mmCIF file with all atom_site columns, N, CA and C in Angstrom:
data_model
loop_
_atom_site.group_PDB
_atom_site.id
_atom_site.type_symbol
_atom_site.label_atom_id
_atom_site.label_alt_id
_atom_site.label_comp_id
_atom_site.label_asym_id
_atom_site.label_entity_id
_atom_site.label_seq_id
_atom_site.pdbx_PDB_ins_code
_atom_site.Cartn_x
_atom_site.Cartn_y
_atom_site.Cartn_z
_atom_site.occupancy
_atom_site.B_iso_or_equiv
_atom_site.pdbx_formal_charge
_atom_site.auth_seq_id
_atom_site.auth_comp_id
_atom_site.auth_asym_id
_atom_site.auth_atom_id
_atom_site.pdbx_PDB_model_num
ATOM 1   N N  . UNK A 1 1  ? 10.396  -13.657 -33.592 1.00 52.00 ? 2  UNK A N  1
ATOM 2   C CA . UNK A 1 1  ? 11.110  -12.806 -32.656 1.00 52.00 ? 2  UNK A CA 1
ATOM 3   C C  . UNK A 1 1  ? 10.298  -11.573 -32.281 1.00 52.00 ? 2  UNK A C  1
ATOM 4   N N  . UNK A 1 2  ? 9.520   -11.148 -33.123 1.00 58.00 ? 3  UNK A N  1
ATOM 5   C CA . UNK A 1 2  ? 8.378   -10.013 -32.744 1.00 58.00 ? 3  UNK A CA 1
ATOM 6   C C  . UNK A 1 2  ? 7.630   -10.024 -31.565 1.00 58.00 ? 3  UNK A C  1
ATOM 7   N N  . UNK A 1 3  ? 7.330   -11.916 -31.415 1.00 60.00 ? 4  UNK A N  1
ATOM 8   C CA . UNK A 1 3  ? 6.385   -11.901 -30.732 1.00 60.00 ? 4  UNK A CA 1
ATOM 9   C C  . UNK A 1 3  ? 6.685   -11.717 -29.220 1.00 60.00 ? 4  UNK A C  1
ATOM 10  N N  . UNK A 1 4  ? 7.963   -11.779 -29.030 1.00 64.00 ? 5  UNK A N  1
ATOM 11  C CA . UNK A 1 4  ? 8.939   -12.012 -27.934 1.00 64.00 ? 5  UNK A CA 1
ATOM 12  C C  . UNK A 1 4  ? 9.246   -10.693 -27.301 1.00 64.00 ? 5  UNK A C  1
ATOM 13  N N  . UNK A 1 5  ? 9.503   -9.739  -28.248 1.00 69.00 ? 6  UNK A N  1
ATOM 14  C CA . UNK A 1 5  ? 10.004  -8.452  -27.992 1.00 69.00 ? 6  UNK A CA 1
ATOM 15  C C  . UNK A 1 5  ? 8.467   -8.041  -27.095 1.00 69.00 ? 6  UNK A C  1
ATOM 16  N N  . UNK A 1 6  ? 7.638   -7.972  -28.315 1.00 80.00 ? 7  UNK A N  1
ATOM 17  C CA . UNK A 1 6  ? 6.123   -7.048  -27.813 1.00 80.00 ? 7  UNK A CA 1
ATOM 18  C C  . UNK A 1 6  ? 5.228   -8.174  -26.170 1.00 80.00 ? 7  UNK A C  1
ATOM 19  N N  . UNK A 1 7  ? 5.360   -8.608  -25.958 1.00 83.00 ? 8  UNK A N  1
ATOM 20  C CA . UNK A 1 7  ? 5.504   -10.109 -24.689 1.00 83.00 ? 8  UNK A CA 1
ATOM 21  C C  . UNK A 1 7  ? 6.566   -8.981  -23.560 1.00 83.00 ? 8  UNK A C  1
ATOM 22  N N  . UNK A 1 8  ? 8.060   -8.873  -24.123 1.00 81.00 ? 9  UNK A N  1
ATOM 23  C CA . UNK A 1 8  ? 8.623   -8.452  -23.040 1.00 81.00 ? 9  UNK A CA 1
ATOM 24  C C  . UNK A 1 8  ? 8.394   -6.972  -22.835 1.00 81.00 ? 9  UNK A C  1
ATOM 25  N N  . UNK A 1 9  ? 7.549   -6.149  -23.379 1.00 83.00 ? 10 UNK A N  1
ATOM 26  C CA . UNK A 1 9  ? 7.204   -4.991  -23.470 1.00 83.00 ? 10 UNK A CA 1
ATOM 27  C C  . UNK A 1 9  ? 5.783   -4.753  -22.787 1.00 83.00 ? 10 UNK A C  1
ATOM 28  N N  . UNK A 1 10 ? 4.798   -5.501  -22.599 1.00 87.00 ? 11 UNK A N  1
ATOM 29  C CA . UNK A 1 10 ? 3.909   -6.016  -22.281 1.00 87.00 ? 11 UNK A CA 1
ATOM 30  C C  . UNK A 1 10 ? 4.163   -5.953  -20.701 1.00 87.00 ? 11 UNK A C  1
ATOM 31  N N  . UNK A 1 11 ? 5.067   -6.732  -20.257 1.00 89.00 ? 12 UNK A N  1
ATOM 32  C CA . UNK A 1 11 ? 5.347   -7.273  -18.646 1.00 89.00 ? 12 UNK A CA 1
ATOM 33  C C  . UNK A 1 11 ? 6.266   -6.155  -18.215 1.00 89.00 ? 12 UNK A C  1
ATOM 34  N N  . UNK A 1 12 ? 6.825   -5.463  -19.117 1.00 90.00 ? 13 UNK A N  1
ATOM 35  C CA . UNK A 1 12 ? 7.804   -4.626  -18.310 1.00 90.00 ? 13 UNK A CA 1
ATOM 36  C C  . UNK A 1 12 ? 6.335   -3.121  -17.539 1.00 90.00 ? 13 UNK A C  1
ATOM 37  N N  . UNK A 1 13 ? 5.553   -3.237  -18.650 1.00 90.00 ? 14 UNK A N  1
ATOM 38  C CA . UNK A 1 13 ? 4.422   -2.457  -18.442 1.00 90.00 ? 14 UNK A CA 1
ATOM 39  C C  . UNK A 1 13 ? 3.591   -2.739  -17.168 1.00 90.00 ? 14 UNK A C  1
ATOM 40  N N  . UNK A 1 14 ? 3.520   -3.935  -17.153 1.00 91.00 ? 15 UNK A N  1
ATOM 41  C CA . UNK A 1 14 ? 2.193   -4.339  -16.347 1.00 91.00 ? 15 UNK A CA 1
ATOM 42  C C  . UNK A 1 14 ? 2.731   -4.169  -15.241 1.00 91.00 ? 15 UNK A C  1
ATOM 43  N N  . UNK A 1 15 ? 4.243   -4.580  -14.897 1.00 91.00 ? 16 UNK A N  1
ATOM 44  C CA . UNK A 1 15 ? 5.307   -4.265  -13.432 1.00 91.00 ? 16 UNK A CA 1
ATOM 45  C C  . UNK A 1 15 ? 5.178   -3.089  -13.297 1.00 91.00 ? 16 UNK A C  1
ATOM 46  N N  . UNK A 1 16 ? 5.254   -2.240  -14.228 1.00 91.00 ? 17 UNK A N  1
ATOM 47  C CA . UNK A 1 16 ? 5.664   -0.268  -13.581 1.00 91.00 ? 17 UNK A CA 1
ATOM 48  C C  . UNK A 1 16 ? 4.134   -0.213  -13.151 1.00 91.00 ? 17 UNK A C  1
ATOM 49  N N  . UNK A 1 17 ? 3.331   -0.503  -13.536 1.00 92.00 ? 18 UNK A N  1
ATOM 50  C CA . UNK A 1 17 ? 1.912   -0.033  -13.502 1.00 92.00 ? 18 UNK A CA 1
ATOM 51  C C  . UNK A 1 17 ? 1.483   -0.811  -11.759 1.00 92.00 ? 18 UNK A C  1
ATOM 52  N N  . UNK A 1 18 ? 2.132   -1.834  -11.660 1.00 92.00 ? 19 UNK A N  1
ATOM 53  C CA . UNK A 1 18 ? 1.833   -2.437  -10.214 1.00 92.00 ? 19 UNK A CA 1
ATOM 54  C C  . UNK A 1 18 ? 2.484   -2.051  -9.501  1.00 92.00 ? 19 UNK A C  1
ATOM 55  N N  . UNK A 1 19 ? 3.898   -1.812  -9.662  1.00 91.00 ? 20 UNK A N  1
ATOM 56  C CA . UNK A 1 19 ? 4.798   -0.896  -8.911  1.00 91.00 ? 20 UNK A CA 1
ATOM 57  C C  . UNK A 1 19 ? 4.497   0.341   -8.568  1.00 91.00 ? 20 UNK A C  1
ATOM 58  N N  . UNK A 1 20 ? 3.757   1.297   -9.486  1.00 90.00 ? 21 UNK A N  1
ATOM 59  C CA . UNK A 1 20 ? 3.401   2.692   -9.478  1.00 90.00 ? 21 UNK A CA 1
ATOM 60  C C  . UNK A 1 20 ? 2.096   2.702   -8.465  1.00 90.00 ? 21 UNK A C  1
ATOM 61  N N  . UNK A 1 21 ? 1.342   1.688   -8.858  1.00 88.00 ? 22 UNK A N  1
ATOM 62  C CA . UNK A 1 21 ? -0.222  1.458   -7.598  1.00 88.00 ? 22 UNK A CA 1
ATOM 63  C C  . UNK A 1 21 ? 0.349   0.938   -6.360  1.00 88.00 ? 22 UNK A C  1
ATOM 64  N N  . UNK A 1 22 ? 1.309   0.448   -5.978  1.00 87.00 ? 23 UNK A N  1
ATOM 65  C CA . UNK A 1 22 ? 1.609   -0.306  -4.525  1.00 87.00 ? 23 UNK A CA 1
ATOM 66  C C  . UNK A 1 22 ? 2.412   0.950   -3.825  1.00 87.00 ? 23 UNK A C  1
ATOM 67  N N  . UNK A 1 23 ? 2.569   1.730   -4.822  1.00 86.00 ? 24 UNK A N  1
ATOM 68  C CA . UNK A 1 23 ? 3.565   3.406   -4.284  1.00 86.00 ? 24 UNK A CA 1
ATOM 69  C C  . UNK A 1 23 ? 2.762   4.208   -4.243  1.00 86.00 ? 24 UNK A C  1
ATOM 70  N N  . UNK A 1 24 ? 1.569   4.291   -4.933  1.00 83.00 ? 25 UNK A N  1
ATOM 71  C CA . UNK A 1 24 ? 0.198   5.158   -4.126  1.00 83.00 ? 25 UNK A CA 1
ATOM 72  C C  . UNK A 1 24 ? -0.805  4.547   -3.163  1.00 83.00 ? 25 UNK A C  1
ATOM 73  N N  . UNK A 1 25 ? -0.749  3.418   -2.921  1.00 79.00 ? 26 UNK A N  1
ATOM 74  C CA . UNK A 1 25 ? -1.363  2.972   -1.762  1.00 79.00 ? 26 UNK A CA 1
ATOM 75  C C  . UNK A 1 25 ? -0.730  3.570   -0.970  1.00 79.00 ? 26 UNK A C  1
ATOM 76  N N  . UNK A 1 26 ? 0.510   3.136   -0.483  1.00 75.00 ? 27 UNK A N  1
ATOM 77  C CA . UNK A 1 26 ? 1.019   3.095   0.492   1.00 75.00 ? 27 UNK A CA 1
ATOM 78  C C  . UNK A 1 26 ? 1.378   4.983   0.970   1.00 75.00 ? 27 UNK A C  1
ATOM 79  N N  . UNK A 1 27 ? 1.416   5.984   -0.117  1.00 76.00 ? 28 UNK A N  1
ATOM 80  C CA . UNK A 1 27 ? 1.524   7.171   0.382   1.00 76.00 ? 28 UNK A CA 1
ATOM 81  C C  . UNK A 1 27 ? 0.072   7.646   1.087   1.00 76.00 ? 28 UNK A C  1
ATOM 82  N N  . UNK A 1 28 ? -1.002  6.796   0.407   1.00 73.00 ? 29 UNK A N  1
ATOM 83  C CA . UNK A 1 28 ? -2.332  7.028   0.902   1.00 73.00 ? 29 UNK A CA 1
ATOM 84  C C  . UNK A 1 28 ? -2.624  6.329   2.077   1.00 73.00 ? 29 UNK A C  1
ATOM 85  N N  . UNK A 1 29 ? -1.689  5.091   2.636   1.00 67.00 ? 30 UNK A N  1
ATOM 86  C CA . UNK A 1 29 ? -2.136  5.068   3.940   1.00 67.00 ? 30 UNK A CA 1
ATOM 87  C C  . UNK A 1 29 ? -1.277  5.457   4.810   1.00 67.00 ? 30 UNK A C  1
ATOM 88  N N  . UNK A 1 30 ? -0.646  6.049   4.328   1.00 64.00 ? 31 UNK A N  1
ATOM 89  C CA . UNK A 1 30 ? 0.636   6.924   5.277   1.00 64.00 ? 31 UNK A CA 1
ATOM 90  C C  . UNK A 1 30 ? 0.015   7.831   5.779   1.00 64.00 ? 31 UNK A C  1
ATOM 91  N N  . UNK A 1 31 ? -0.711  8.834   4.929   1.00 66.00 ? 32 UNK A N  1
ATOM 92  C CA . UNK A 1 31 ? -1.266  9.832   5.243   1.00 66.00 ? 32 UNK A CA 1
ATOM 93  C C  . UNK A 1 31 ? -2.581  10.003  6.513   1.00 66.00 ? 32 UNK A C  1
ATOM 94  N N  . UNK A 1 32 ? -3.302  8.991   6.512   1.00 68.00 ? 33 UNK A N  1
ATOM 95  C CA . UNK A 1 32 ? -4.251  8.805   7.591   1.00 68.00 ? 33 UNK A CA 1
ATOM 96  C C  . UNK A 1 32 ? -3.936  8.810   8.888   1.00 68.00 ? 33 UNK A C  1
ATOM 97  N N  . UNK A 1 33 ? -4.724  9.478   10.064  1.00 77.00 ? 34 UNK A N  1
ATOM 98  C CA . UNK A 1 33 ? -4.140  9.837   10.913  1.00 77.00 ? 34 UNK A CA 1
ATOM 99  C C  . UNK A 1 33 ? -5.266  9.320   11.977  1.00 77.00 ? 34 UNK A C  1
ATOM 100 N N  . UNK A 1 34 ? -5.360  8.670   12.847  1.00 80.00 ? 35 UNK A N  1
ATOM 101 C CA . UNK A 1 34 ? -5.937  8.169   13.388  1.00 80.00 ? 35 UNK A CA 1
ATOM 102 C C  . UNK A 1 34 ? -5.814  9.027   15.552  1.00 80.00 ? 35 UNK A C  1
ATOM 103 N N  . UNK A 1 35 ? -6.902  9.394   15.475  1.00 87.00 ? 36 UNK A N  1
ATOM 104 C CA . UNK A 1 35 ? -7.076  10.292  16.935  1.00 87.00 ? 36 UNK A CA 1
ATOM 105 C C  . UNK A 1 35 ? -7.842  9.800   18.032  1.00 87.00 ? 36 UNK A C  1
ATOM 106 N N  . UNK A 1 36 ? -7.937  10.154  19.270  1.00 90.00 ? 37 UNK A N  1
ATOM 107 C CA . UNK A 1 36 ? -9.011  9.509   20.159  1.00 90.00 ? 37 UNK A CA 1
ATOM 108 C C  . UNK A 1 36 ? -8.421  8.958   21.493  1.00 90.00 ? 37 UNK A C  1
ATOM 109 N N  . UNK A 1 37 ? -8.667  8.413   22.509  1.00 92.00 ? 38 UNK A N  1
ATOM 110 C CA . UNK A 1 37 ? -8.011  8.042   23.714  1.00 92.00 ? 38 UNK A CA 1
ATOM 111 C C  . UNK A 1 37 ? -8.864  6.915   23.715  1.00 92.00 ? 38 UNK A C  1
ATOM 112 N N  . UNK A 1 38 ? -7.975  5.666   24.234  1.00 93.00 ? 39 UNK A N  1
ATOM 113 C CA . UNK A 1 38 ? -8.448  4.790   24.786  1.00 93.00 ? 39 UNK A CA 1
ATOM 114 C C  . UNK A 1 38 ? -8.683  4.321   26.311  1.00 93.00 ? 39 UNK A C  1
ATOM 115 N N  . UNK A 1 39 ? -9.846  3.906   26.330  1.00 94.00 ? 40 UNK A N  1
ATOM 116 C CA . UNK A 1 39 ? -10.500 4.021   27.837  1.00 94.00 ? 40 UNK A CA 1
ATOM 117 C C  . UNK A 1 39 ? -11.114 2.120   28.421  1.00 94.00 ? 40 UNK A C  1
ATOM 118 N N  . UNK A 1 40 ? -11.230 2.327   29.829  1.00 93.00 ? 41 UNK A N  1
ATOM 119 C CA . UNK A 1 40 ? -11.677 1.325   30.511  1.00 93.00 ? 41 UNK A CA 1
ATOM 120 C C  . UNK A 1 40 ? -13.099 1.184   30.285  1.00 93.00 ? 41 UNK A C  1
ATOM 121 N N  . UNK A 1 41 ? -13.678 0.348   30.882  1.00 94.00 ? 42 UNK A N  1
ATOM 122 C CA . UNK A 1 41 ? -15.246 0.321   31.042  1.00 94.00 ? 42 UNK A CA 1
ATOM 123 C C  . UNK A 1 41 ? -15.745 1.368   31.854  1.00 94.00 ? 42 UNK A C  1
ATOM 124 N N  . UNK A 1 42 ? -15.107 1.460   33.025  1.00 95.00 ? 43 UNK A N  1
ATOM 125 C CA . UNK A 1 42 ? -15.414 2.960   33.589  1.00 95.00 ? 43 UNK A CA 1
ATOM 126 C C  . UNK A 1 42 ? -14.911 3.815   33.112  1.00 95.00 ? 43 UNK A C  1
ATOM 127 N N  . UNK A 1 43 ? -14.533 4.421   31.927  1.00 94.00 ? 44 UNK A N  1
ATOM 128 C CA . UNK A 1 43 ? -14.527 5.288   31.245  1.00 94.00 ? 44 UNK A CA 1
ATOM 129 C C  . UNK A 1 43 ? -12.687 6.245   31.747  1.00 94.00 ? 44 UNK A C  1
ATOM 130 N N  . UNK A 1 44 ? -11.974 5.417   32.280  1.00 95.00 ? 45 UNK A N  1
ATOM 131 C CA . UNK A 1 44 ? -10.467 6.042   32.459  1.00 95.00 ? 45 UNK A CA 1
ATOM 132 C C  . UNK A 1 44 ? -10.147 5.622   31.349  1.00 95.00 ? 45 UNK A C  1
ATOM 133 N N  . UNK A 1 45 ? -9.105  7.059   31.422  1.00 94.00 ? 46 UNK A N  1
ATOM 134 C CA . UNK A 1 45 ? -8.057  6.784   29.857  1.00 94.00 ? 46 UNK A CA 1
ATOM 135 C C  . UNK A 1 45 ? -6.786  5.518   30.303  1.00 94.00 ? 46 UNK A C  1
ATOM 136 N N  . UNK A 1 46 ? -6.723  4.601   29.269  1.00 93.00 ? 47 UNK A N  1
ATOM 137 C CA . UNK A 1 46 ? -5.714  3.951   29.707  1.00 93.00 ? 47 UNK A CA 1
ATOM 138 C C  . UNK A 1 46 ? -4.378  4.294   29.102  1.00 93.00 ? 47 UNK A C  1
ATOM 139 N N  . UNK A 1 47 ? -3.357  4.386   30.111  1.00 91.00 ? 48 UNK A N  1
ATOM 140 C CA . UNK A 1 47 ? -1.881  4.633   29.850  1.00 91.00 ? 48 UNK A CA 1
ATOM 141 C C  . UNK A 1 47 ? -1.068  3.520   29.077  1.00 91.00 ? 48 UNK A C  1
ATOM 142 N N  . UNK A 1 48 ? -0.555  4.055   28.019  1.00 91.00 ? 49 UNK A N  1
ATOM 143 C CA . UNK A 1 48 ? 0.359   3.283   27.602  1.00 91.00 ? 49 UNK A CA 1
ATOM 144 C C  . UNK A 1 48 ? -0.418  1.991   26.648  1.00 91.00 ? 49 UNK A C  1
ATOM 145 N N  . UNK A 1 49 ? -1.152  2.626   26.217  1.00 89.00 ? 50 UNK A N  1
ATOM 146 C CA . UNK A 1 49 ? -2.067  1.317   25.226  1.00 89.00 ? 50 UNK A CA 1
ATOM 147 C C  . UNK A 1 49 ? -1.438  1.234   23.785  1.00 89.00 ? 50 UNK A C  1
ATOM 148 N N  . UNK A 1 50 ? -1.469  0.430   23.196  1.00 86.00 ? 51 UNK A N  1
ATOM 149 C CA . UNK A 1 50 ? -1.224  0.468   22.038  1.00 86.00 ? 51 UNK A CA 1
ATOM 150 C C  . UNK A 1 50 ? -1.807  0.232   21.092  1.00 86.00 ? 51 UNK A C  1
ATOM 151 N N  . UNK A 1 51 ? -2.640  1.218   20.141  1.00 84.00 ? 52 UNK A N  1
ATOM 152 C CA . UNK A 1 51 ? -3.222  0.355   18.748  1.00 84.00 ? 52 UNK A CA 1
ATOM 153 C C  . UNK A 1 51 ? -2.439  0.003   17.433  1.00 84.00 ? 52 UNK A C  1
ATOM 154 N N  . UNK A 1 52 ? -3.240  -0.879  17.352  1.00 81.00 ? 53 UNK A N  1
ATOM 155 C CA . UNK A 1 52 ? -2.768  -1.476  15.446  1.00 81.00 ? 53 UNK A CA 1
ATOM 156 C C  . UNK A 1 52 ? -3.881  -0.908  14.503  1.00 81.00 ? 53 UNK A C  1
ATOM 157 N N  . UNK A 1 53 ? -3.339  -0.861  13.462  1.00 74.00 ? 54 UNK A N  1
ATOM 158 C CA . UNK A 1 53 ? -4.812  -0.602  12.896  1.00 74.00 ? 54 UNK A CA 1
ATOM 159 C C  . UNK A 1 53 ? -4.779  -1.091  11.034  1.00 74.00 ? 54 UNK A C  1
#
């Protein structure tokens, strides 16, 4: 029964620890801010563009 307990103690760990890194990614790519205008070949800004990134 030891081995069972320290097993479910183990995984409850390894979850907070993946849970806790997928909650600082994501505040870290929240934070990035991406600037700049997008343009034609002749060099007009185009209206209403949309990036992904």
């Amino acid at each position: 029964m030891k081995h069972r307990h320290n097993t479910a103690r183990n995984l409850k760990g390894l979850f907070c620890t993946l849970f806790l890194g997928l909650i600082s990614a994501a505040f870290m790519t929240a934070a990035a801010q991406v600037t700049g205008t997008v343009t034609d070949t002749d060099g007009e800004p185009l209206t209403g563009a949309t990036i992904i990134v």
